CSV table of C-alpha atoms in Angstrom, one decimal:
chain,number,residue,atom,x,y,z
A,1,MET,CA,-24.5,35.1,5.4
A,2,GLY,CA,-24.9,33.2,2.1
A,3,ASN,CA,-24.5,34.4,-1.5
A,4,LYS,CA,-27.5,34.0,-3.7
A,5,GLN,CA,-25.7,33.4,-6.9
A,6,GLU,CA,-26.8,31.0,-9.5
A,7,TRP,CA,-23.8,28.7,-10.0
A,8,LYS,CA,-23.4,26.7,-13.2
A,9,ALA,CA,-20.1,24.8,-13.7
A,10,ASP,CA,-18.8,23.8,-17.1
A,11,ARG,CA,-18.8,20.0,-17.1
A,12,THR,CA,-17.1,19.8,-20.4
A,13,ARG,CA,-14.2,22.0,-19.2
A,14,ILE,CA,-13.8,19.7,-16.1
A,15,GLN,CA,-13.8,16.6,-18.3
A,16,SER,CA,-11.3,18.1,-20.7
A,17,TRP,CA,-8.8,19.0,-17.9
A,18,ILE,CA,-9.0,15.5,-16.5
A,19,GLU,CA,-8.6,13.8,-19.8
A,20,HIS,CA,-5.7,15.9,-20.9
A,21,LEU,CA,-3.9,15.3,-17.6
A,22,SER,CA,-4.3,11.5,-18.2
A,23,GLN,CA,-2.0,11.9,-21.2
A,24,PHE,CA,0.9,12.4,-18.8
A,25,ASN,CA,1.1,8.7,-17.9
A,26,ALA,CA,3.9,6.1,-17.6
A,27,THR,CA,1.5,3.2,-18.1
A,28,PRO,CA,-1.0,4.1,-20.9
A,29,GLY,CA,-3.7,1.5,-21.3
A,30,THR,CA,-3.3,0.1,-17.8
A,31,GLY,CA,-4.3,2.9,-15.6
A,32,ASN,CA,-2.6,6.2,-14.7
A,33,THR,CA,1.0,6.3,-13.4
A,34,ARG,CA,2.3,9.7,-12.6
A,35,GLN,CA,4.6,9.6,-9.6
A,36,LEU,CA,6.2,12.5,-7.9
A,37,PHE,CA,9.0,14.3,-9.9
A,38,THR,CA,9.0,11.8,-12.8
A,39,GLN,CA,8.8,13.1,-16.3
A,40,GLU,CA,5.0,12.4,-16.3
A,41,ASP,CA,4.5,14.4,-13.1
A,42,ILE,CA,6.6,17.3,-14.5
A,43,GLY,CA,4.6,17.3,-17.7
A,44,GLY,CA,1.4,17.3,-15.8
A,45,ARG,CA,2.6,20.2,-13.6
A,46,ARG,CA,3.4,22.2,-16.7
A,47,TYR,CA,0.0,21.5,-18.2
A,48,ILE,CA,-1.8,22.6,-15.0
A,49,ILE,CA,0.3,25.7,-14.6
A,50,ASP,CA,-0.5,26.7,-18.2
A,51,GLU,CA,-4.2,26.1,-17.6
A,52,MET,CA,-4.1,28.2,-14.4
A,53,LYS,CA,-2.4,31.1,-16.3
A,54,ALA,CA,-5.1,30.8,-19.0
A,55,LEU,CA,-7.7,31.4,-16.3
A,56,GLY,CA,-5.8,34.6,-15.3
A,57,LEU,CA,-4.2,33.2,-12.1
A,58,ASP,CA,-0.8,34.3,-10.9
A,59,VAL,CA,1.2,31.1,-10.5
A,60,SER,CA,4.2,30.3,-8.3
A,61,CYS,CA,5.8,27.2,-6.7
A,62,ASP,CA,7.5,26.7,-3.4
A,63,ASP,CA,10.7,24.8,-2.5
A,64,ILE,CA,9.1,21.3,-2.6
A,65,GLY,CA,7.1,22.0,-5.7
A,66,ASN,CA,3.6,22.9,-4.3
A,67,ILE,CA,1.8,25.0,-6.9
A,68,TYR,CA,-0.2,28.1,-6.1
A,69,GLY,CA,-2.6,29.7,-8.6
A,70,VAL,CA,-3.6,33.0,-7.1
A,71,CYS,CA,-6.8,35.0,-7.9
A,72,LYS,CA,-6.1,38.3,-6.1
A,73,GLY,CA,-8.6,39.7,-3.6
A,74,SER,CA,-9.3,43.4,-3.0
A,75,GLY,CA,-8.2,43.3,0.7
A,76,GLU,CA,-4.6,44.1,1.9
A,77,GLY,CA,-2.9,41.8,4.3
A,78,LEU,CA,-5.7,39.3,4.6
A,79,ALA,CA,-4.9,35.6,4.8
A,80,PRO,CA,-5.9,33.7,1.6
A,81,VAL,CA,-8.5,31.0,1.1
A,82,TRP,CA,-7.1,27.8,-0.5
A,83,SER,CA,-8.7,25.0,-2.5
A,84,GLY,CA,-7.0,22.1,-4.3
A,85,SER,CA,-5.5,18.6,-4.0
A,86,HIS,CA,-2.8,16.7,-5.9
A,87,ILE,CA,-2.1,15.4,-9.4
A,88,ASP,CA,0.4,12.5,-8.6
A,89,THR,CA,-1.0,8.9,-8.7
A,90,VAL,CA,-0.3,5.5,-7.4
A,91,TYR,CA,1.1,2.9,-9.8
A,92,GLN,CA,-1.6,2.1,-12.4
A,93,GLY,CA,-4.1,4.2,-10.5
A,94,GLY,CA,-7.2,6.1,-11.7
A,95,ALA,CA,-7.8,9.3,-13.5
A,96,PHE,CA,-9.9,11.1,-10.8
A,97,ASP,CA,-8.1,10.7,-7.4
A,98,GLY,CA,-6.6,14.1,-6.5
A,99,ILE,CA,-6.9,15.7,-9.9
A,100,SER,CA,-10.7,16.1,-9.4
A,101,GLY,CA,-10.0,18.4,-6.5
A,102,VAL,CA,-7.5,20.5,-8.5
A,103,VAL,CA,-9.7,21.0,-11.6
A,104,CYS,CA,-12.9,21.6,-9.5
A,105,ALA,CA,-11.0,24.3,-7.6
A,106,MET,CA,-10.0,25.8,-10.9
A,107,GLU,CA,-13.5,25.7,-12.1
A,108,ALA,CA,-14.9,27.2,-8.9
A,109,VAL,CA,-12.4,30.1,-9.2
A,110,ARG,CA,-13.2,30.5,-12.9
A,111,MET,CA,-16.9,30.9,-12.0
A,112,ILE,CA,-16.2,33.4,-9.3
A,113,ARG,CA,-14.0,35.4,-11.7
A,114,GLU,CA,-16.4,35.3,-14.6
A,115,LYS,CA,-19.3,36.3,-12.5
A,116,GLY,CA,-17.3,39.3,-11.3
A,117,ILE,CA,-18.0,38.4,-7.7
A,118,PRO,CA,-15.9,40.7,-5.4
A,119,HIS,CA,-13.8,39.0,-2.8
A,120,LYS,CA,-11.5,40.5,-0.2
A,121,ARG,CA,-9.2,37.5,0.3
A,122,ASP,CA,-7.0,35.9,-2.3
A,123,LEU,CA,-8.4,32.7,-3.7
A,124,VAL,CA,-5.6,30.2,-4.2
A,125,VAL,CA,-5.8,27.0,-6.3
A,126,THR,CA,-3.3,24.6,-4.7
A,127,VAL,CA,-1.6,21.5,-6.1
A,128,PHE,CA,0.3,19.7,-3.4
A,129,SER,CA,3.4,17.6,-4.2
A,130,GLY,CA,3.5,13.8,-3.6
A,131,GLU,CA,0.2,13.1,-1.8
A,132,GLU,CA,0.7,9.4,-2.7
A,133,PRO,CA,3.5,7.4,-1.0
A,134,ALA,CA,4.0,5.5,-4.3
A,135,ARG,CA,7.6,6.6,-5.0
A,136,PHE,CA,9.2,7.6,-1.7
A,137,GLY,CA,7.2,5.5,0.7
A,138,MET,CA,5.7,8.6,2.4
A,139,GLY,CA,2.5,10.4,1.6
A,140,CYS,CA,1.5,14.0,1.8
A,141,ILE,CA,5.0,15.2,1.1
A,142,GLY,CA,4.1,18.8,0.1
A,143,SER,CA,1.6,19.3,2.9
A,144,ARG,CA,4.0,17.7,5.4
A,145,VAL,CA,6.6,20.4,4.5
A,146,LEU,CA,4.0,23.1,4.9
A,147,SER,CA,3.1,21.9,8.4
A,148,GLY,CA,6.7,21.5,9.5
A,149,HIS,CA,6.8,17.6,9.5
A,150,LEU,CA,9.3,17.1,6.7
A,151,THR,CA,12.8,18.7,6.8
A,152,THR,CA,15.6,18.9,4.3
A,153,ASP,CA,17.6,16.2,6.3
A,154,GLN,CA,14.6,13.9,6.1
A,155,ALA,CA,14.2,14.5,2.4
A,156,LYS,CA,17.8,13.3,1.9
A,157,LYS,CA,17.0,10.0,3.6
A,158,LEU,CA,13.7,9.2,1.8
A,159,MET,CA,14.7,6.9,-1.1
A,160,ASP,CA,12.8,5.6,-4.1
A,161,PRO,CA,13.3,2.0,-5.3
A,162,ASP,CA,16.2,3.2,-7.6
A,163,GLY,CA,18.1,4.7,-4.7
A,164,ILE,CA,17.2,8.3,-5.7
A,165,SER,CA,16.4,10.5,-2.7
A,166,LEU,CA,13.5,12.9,-2.5
A,167,TYR,CA,16.0,15.7,-2.1
A,168,GLU,CA,17.8,14.7,-5.3
A,169,ALA,CA,14.6,14.2,-7.2
A,170,ALA,CA,13.3,17.6,-6.2
A,171,LYS,CA,16.5,19.3,-7.2
A,172,GLN,CA,16.5,17.5,-10.6
A,173,ALA,CA,12.9,18.8,-11.1
A,174,GLY,CA,14.1,22.3,-10.6
A,175,TYR,CA,13.0,23.0,-7.0
A,176,THR,CA,15.1,24.0,-3.9
A,177,PRO,CA,14.8,21.4,-1.2
A,178,ASP,CA,17.7,23.0,0.7
A,179,CYS,CA,15.2,25.6,1.9
A,180,LEU,CA,12.2,23.6,3.0
A,181,GLU,CA,11.9,25.3,6.3
A,182,ARG,CA,11.0,28.6,4.7
A,183,SER,CA,7.8,27.0,3.3
A,184,ILE,CA,6.4,26.2,6.7
A,185,LYS,CA,3.1,27.9,7.4
A,186,LYS,CA,2.0,29.1,10.9
A,187,PRO,CA,-1.6,29.5,12.1
A,188,GLY,CA,-3.1,32.6,10.6
A,189,ASP,CA,-1.1,32.4,7.3
A,190,VAL,CA,-4.0,30.7,5.6
A,191,TYR,CA,-7.6,31.7,6.5
A,192,ALA,CA,-9.3,28.4,5.4
A,193,SER,CA,-8.9,25.5,3.0
A,194,VAL,CA,-11.6,23.5,1.3
A,195,GLU,CA,-10.7,20.3,-0.6
A,196,LEU,CA,-13.0,18.4,-3.0
A,197,HIS,CA,-12.2,14.8,-3.5
A,198,ILE,CA,-13.7,11.5,-4.8
A,199,GLU,CA,-15.0,9.4,-1.9
A,200,GLN,CA,-13.0,6.2,-2.6
A,201,ASN,CA,-15.8,4.2,-0.9
A,202,ALA,CA,-19.3,3.3,-2.0
A,203,LEU,CA,-21.4,4.9,0.7
A,204,LEU,CA,-22.7,7.8,-1.4
A,205,GLU,CA,-23.4,5.6,-4.4
A,206,ARG,CA,-25.2,3.0,-2.2
A,207,GLU,CA,-27.5,5.7,-0.8
A,208,GLY,CA,-27.9,7.5,-4.1
A,209,LEU,CA,-26.4,10.7,-2.8
A,210,PRO,CA,-24.4,13.1,-5.0
A,211,LEU,CA,-22.3,14.8,-2.2
A,212,GLY,CA,-20.7,14.1,1.2
A,213,VAL,CA,-19.7,16.5,3.9
A,214,VAL,CA,-16.6,15.2,5.6
A,215,THR,CA,-16.6,15.4,9.4
A,216,SER,CA,-13.1,14.1,10.1
A,217,ILE,CA,-10.1,12.7,8.2
A,218,CYS,CA,-8.6,9.4,9.4
A,219,ALA,CA,-4.8,9.3,9.9
A,220,PRO,CA,-2.5,6.4,9.4
A,221,SER,CA,0.0,4.6,11.6
A,222,ASN,CA,2.4,2.5,9.5
A,223,PHE,CA,4.6,-0.3,10.6
A,224,VAL,CA,7.2,-2.5,8.9
A,225,VAL,CA,7.2,-6.0,10.6
A,226,GLU,CA,9.9,-8.6,10.3
A,227,VAL,CA,9.3,-12.3,11.2
A,228,THR,CA,12.3,-14.5,11.5
A,229,GLY,CA,12.0,-18.3,11.6
A,230,ARG,CA,14.2,-21.0,10.1
A,231,SER,CA,14.6,-22.0,6.5
A,232,ALA,CA,14.7,-25.8,5.8
A,233,HIS,CA,13.8,-28.4,3.3
A,234,ALA,CA,10.1,-28.5,2.5
A,235,GLY,CA,10.1,-32.3,2.6
A,236,GLY,CA,12.8,-33.1,5.0
A,237,MET,CA,11.6,-30.9,7.9
A,238,SER,CA,8.7,-32.4,9.8
A,239,MET,CA,5.6,-30.4,10.5
A,240,GLU,CA,6.3,-30.6,14.3
A,241,ASP,CA,9.8,-29.2,14.0
A,242,ARG,CA,9.1,-26.3,11.7
A,243,ARG,CA,9.6,-22.6,12.5
A,244,ASP,CA,7.8,-21.3,9.4
A,245,ALA,CA,8.0,-17.5,9.2
A,246,PHE,CA,5.3,-17.3,6.5
A,247,THR,CA,2.6,-19.2,8.4
A,248,ALA,CA,3.4,-17.2,11.5
A,249,ALA,CA,3.1,-14.0,9.4
A,250,CYS,CA,-0.2,-15.3,8.0
A,251,GLU,CA,-1.6,-15.7,11.5
A,252,MET,CA,-0.4,-12.3,12.4
A,253,ALA,CA,-2.1,-10.8,9.4
A,254,LEU,CA,-5.4,-12.4,10.5
A,255,ALA,CA,-4.8,-10.9,13.9
A,256,VAL,CA,-4.4,-7.5,12.3
A,257,GLU,CA,-7.7,-7.9,10.5
A,258,GLU,CA,-9.4,-9.0,13.7
A,259,CYS,CA,-8.1,-6.1,15.7
A,260,GLY,CA,-9.2,-3.6,13.0
A,261,ARG,CA,-12.7,-5.1,13.2
A,262,ASN,CA,-13.1,-5.5,17.0
A,263,GLU,CA,-10.8,-3.2,18.9
A,264,SER,CA,-11.8,0.2,17.5
A,265,GLN,CA,-13.2,2.7,20.1
A,266,SER,CA,-14.2,5.3,17.4
A,267,GLU,CA,-16.7,5.5,14.6
A,268,TYR,CA,-14.3,4.3,11.8
A,269,SER,CA,-11.1,2.3,11.7
A,270,THR,CA,-9.2,0.0,9.3
A,271,ALA,CA,-6.2,-2.3,9.7
A,272,THR,CA,-4.4,-3.7,6.6
A,273,VAL,CA,-1.5,-5.9,5.7
A,274,GLY,CA,-0.5,-4.5,2.3
A,275,SER,CA,3.0,-5.5,1.2
A,276,VAL,CA,4.6,-8.9,1.9
A,277,LYS,CA,8.1,-10.1,1.1
A,278,VAL,CA,9.0,-13.8,1.6
A,279,GLU,CA,12.5,-15.2,1.8
A,280,PRO,CA,13.9,-17.3,0.2
A,281,ASN,CA,10.6,-17.5,-1.8
A,282,GLN,CA,11.3,-20.9,-3.3
A,283,SER,CA,8.7,-23.6,-3.8
A,284,ASN,CA,10.6,-26.4,-1.9
A,285,ILE,CA,12.1,-24.3,1.0
A,286,ILE,CA,10.3,-23.4,4.2
A,287,PRO,CA,10.3,-19.6,4.5
A,288,GLY,CA,12.8,-18.3,7.0
A,289,LYS,CA,12.0,-14.7,6.9
A,290,VAL,CA,9.0,-12.5,6.1
A,291,GLU,CA,8.7,-8.7,6.0
A,292,PHE,CA,5.2,-7.1,5.8
A,293,THR,CA,3.6,-3.8,6.3
A,294,ILE,CA,0.7,-2.8,8.6
A,295,ASP,CA,-1.5,0.3,7.9
A,296,ILE,CA,-3.8,1.3,10.7
A,297,ARG,CA,-6.4,4.1,10.1
A,298,ASP,CA,-8.8,5.6,12.6
A,299,ALA,CA,-10.9,8.7,13.2
A,300,GLY,CA,-9.5,9.1,16.7
A,301,LYS,CA,-5.8,9.1,17.8
A,302,GLU,CA,-6.4,7.2,21.1
A,303,SER,CA,-8.4,4.5,19.3
A,304,LYS,CA,-5.7,4.2,16.6
A,305,ASP,CA,-3.0,3.8,19.3
A,306,HIS,CA,-5.1,1.2,21.1
A,307,ILE,CA,-5.5,-0.9,17.9
A,308,GLY,CA,-1.8,-0.7,17.3
A,309,LYS,CA,-1.0,-1.8,20.9
A,310,MET,CA,-3.4,-4.8,20.6
A,311,ILE,CA,-1.9,-5.8,17.2
A,312,LEU,CA,1.7,-5.7,18.6
A,313,GLU,CA,0.7,-7.8,21.6
A,314,ARG,CA,-1.1,-10.3,19.5
A,315,MET,CA,2.0,-10.6,17.2
A,316,GLU,CA,4.3,-11.2,20.1
A,317,ALA,CA,2.0,-14.0,21.4
A,318,ILE,CA,1.9,-15.7,18.0
A,319,ALA,CA,5.6,-15.5,17.6
A,320,LYS,CA,6.2,-17.2,21.0
A,321,LYS,CA,3.7,-19.9,20.2
A,322,ARG,CA,5.2,-20.7,16.8
A,323,GLY,CA,8.9,-20.4,17.9
A,324,VAL,CA,9.7,-17.5,15.6
A,325,GLN,CA,11.0,-14.0,16.4
A,326,VAL,CA,9.1,-10.8,15.5
A,327,SER,CA,10.3,-7.2,15.4
A,328,TRP,CA,8.9,-4.0,14.0
A,329,ARG,CA,9.6,-0.4,13.3
A,330,GLN,CA,7.0,2.4,13.2
A,331,GLN,CA,7.3,4.6,10.1
A,332,ASN,CA,4.8,7.3,11.2
A,333,ASN,CA,1.9,7.9,13.6
A,334,ASP,CA,-0.1,10.8,12.1
A,335,ALA,CA,-2.9,12.5,14.0
A,336,PRO,CA,-6.5,12.4,12.6
A,337,MET,CA,-8.0,15.8,11.7
A,338,PRO,CA,-11.5,17.0,12.5
A,339,CYS,CA,-13.0,19.2,9.9
A,340,ASP,CA,-14.0,22.8,10.8
A,341,LEU,CA,-17.6,23.1,11.9
A,342,HIS,CA,-17.8,26.6,10.4
A,343,ILE,CA,-16.9,25.3,6.9
A,344,MET,CA,-19.0,22.2,7.3
A,345,GLU,CA,-22.1,24.4,8.0
A,346,LYS,CA,-21.4,26.3,4.8
A,347,ILE,CA,-21.2,23.2,2.7
A,348,GLU,CA,-24.4,21.9,4.2
A,349,ARG,CA,-26.2,25.2,3.8
A,350,TYR,CA,-25.3,25.7,0.1
A,351,SER,CA,-26.1,22.0,-0.7
A,352,GLU,CA,-29.5,22.6,0.8
A,353,GLU,CA,-30.0,25.9,-1.1
A,354,MET,CA,-29.1,24.1,-4.4
A,355,GLY,CA,-31.4,21.2,-3.6
A,356,ILE,CA,-28.4,18.7,-3.4
A,357,PRO,CA,-28.9,15.9,-0.9
A,358,TYR,CA,-25.8,15.0,1.1
A,359,LYS,CA,-24.4,12.8,3.9
A,360,LYS,CA,-22.1,13.6,6.7
A,361,MET,CA,-19.3,11.1,6.7
A,362,VAL,CA,-15.8,10.2,7.9
A,363,SER,CA,-12.9,10.1,5.4
A,364,GLY,CA,-11.2,6.7,5.8
A,365,ALA,CA,-8.4,7.8,3.4
A,366,PHE,CA,-6.0,10.5,4.4
A,367,HIS,CA,-5.6,13.7,2.4
A,368,ASP,CA,-3.4,16.8,2.3
A,369,SER,CA,-6.1,18.5,4.3
A,370,MET,CA,-5.1,16.4,7.3
A,371,PHE,CA,-1.8,18.3,7.5
A,372,LEU,CA,-3.2,21.7,6.4
A,373,GLY,CA,-5.5,21.5,9.4
A,374,GLU,CA,-2.5,22.1,11.7
A,375,PHE,CA,-2.3,25.7,10.5
A,376,CYS,CA,-5.8,26.6,9.2
A,377,PRO,CA,-9.4,25.4,9.4
A,378,VAL,CA,-10.2,22.8,6.8
A,379,GLY,CA,-13.3,21.3,5.1
A,380,MET,CA,-13.8,18.5,2.6
A,381,ILE,CA,-16.4,17.8,0.0
A,382,PHE,CA,-16.8,14.2,-1.3
A,383,VAL,CA,-18.4,13.1,-4.6
A,384,PRO,CA,-19.3,9.5,-5.4
A,385,SER,CA,-16.9,6.8,-6.6
A,386,ARG,CA,-18.5,4.2,-8.8
A,387,ASP,CA,-18.5,0.8,-6.9
A,388,GLY,CA,-16.3,2.5,-4.3
A,389,LEU,CA,-13.2,1.8,-6.5
A,390,SER,CA,-10.1,3.9,-6.4
A,391,HIS,CA,-6.3,3.5,-6.8
A,392,CYS,CA,-7.0,1.3,-9.8
A,393,PRO,CA,-7.8,1.7,-13.5
A,394,GLU,CA,-11.5,1.1,-12.9
A,395,GLU,CA,-11.7,4.3,-10.7
A,396,TRP,CA,-14.6,6.4,-12.0
A,397,THR,CA,-16.6,9.4,-10.9
A,398,ASP,CA,-19.4,10.7,-13.1
A,399,TYR,CA,-18.7,14.2,-14.4
A,400,GLN,CA,-22.2,15.4,-13.3
A,401,TYR,CA,-21.0,14.9,-9.7
A,402,LEU,CA,-17.9,16.9,-10.3
A,403,GLU,CA,-20.1,19.6,-11.8
A,404,THR,CA,-22.3,19.6,-8.7
A,405,GLY,CA,-19.4,19.5,-6.3
A,406,SER,CA,-17.7,22.4,-7.9
A,407,GLN,CA,-20.8,24.5,-7.7
A,408,VAL,CA,-21.1,24.0,-4.0
A,409,LEU,CA,-17.3,24.6,-3.7
A,410,ALA,CA,-17.6,27.9,-5.5
A,411,ALA,CA,-20.3,29.2,-3.2
A,412,VAL,CA,-18.4,28.2,-0.1
A,413,LEU,CA,-15.1,29.7,-1.4
A,414,ALA,CA,-16.8,33.0,-2.3
A,415,GLU,CA,-18.3,33.4,1.1
A,416,LEU,CA,-15.1,32.5,2.9
A,417,ALA,CA,-13.1,34.9,0.8
A,418,ASN,CA,-15.4,37.8,1.9
A,419,GLU,CA,-15.2,37.1,5.7
A,420,GLU,CA,-13.3,39.5,7.8
């Protein structure tokens, strides 16, 4: 059953929150850099906590630094309804990725509180730690802990480029990573979670739509590949006698792209070579060693595994042909997460009631909701990204879309929080 409230978000408030958070930034003037447990991240956390308290929320943090702003419900012993995202960024990223979901959740709960709408279940604004893999090479750190996929021992082994472990960084930030296991959630601990996020693609903008209803969240498989050839003089070694690790790696990268285009058995997939390191990286020496990363995303696990298998077979064939050796290690193989039909129906219904056109769509990017879905039903609302750009200084979402999205979010949260 729907609620027939007139929802009106405060666009100015949303903009103020986002602009203030952008002040906590290690690279002012060249995008936003706010990596997990750095001084900028800690400053941003304090700011968000203060703003949550100003809204009348009870705020707490868990052992990995996930933040919870609770608006108490009238029911006793009922599992809460969550909404939120993250505030950390990639290096020189944008001002909207992640934080839009946090501030729109704050605005949605503010509207519910100020309207005096009764709700049985607690409404909780969430800020998850380290959604971006920018510092420690692993994404969704906070939600991985919640779903039981990141232990204290693993936290001690995850290192940043300066050799500081996730465990050490969390302790320095004032958290208690010795006790991560007690933060694990089991099914039933959370009733539902709804995350608003910028699209990070251009589908909505292209079709002139203000809102997307996410049907499933693609998950990554990540590999580190090493190609070993033979370094030699760039002039002295003939073309016929070369075992060039870089040209072999280039051919492998093209094979990655081709498999991502042609081998998918699902509605959405991507395959990317992102980071490349060449040794000895000198202008007059044939490269003897190359290390590169592969990122495979897919809406279906079987299809993702199939693409990975095809890529690895192609790389072995290329290595044999070119007289080089190739090896790889898999960093992770996460499972895609379908969104809950019950929550999707609510997002669609309230969008229609408010006269907001929308599109059902897959999320090619992964989000914390991917891991939350292991212990509660999840839904996601997308709002447009200008030119589809994200993870860069040019990232932009018009505030009118955040206003619209937070109004739909508020209606959905209010209904979920009154379900038995």
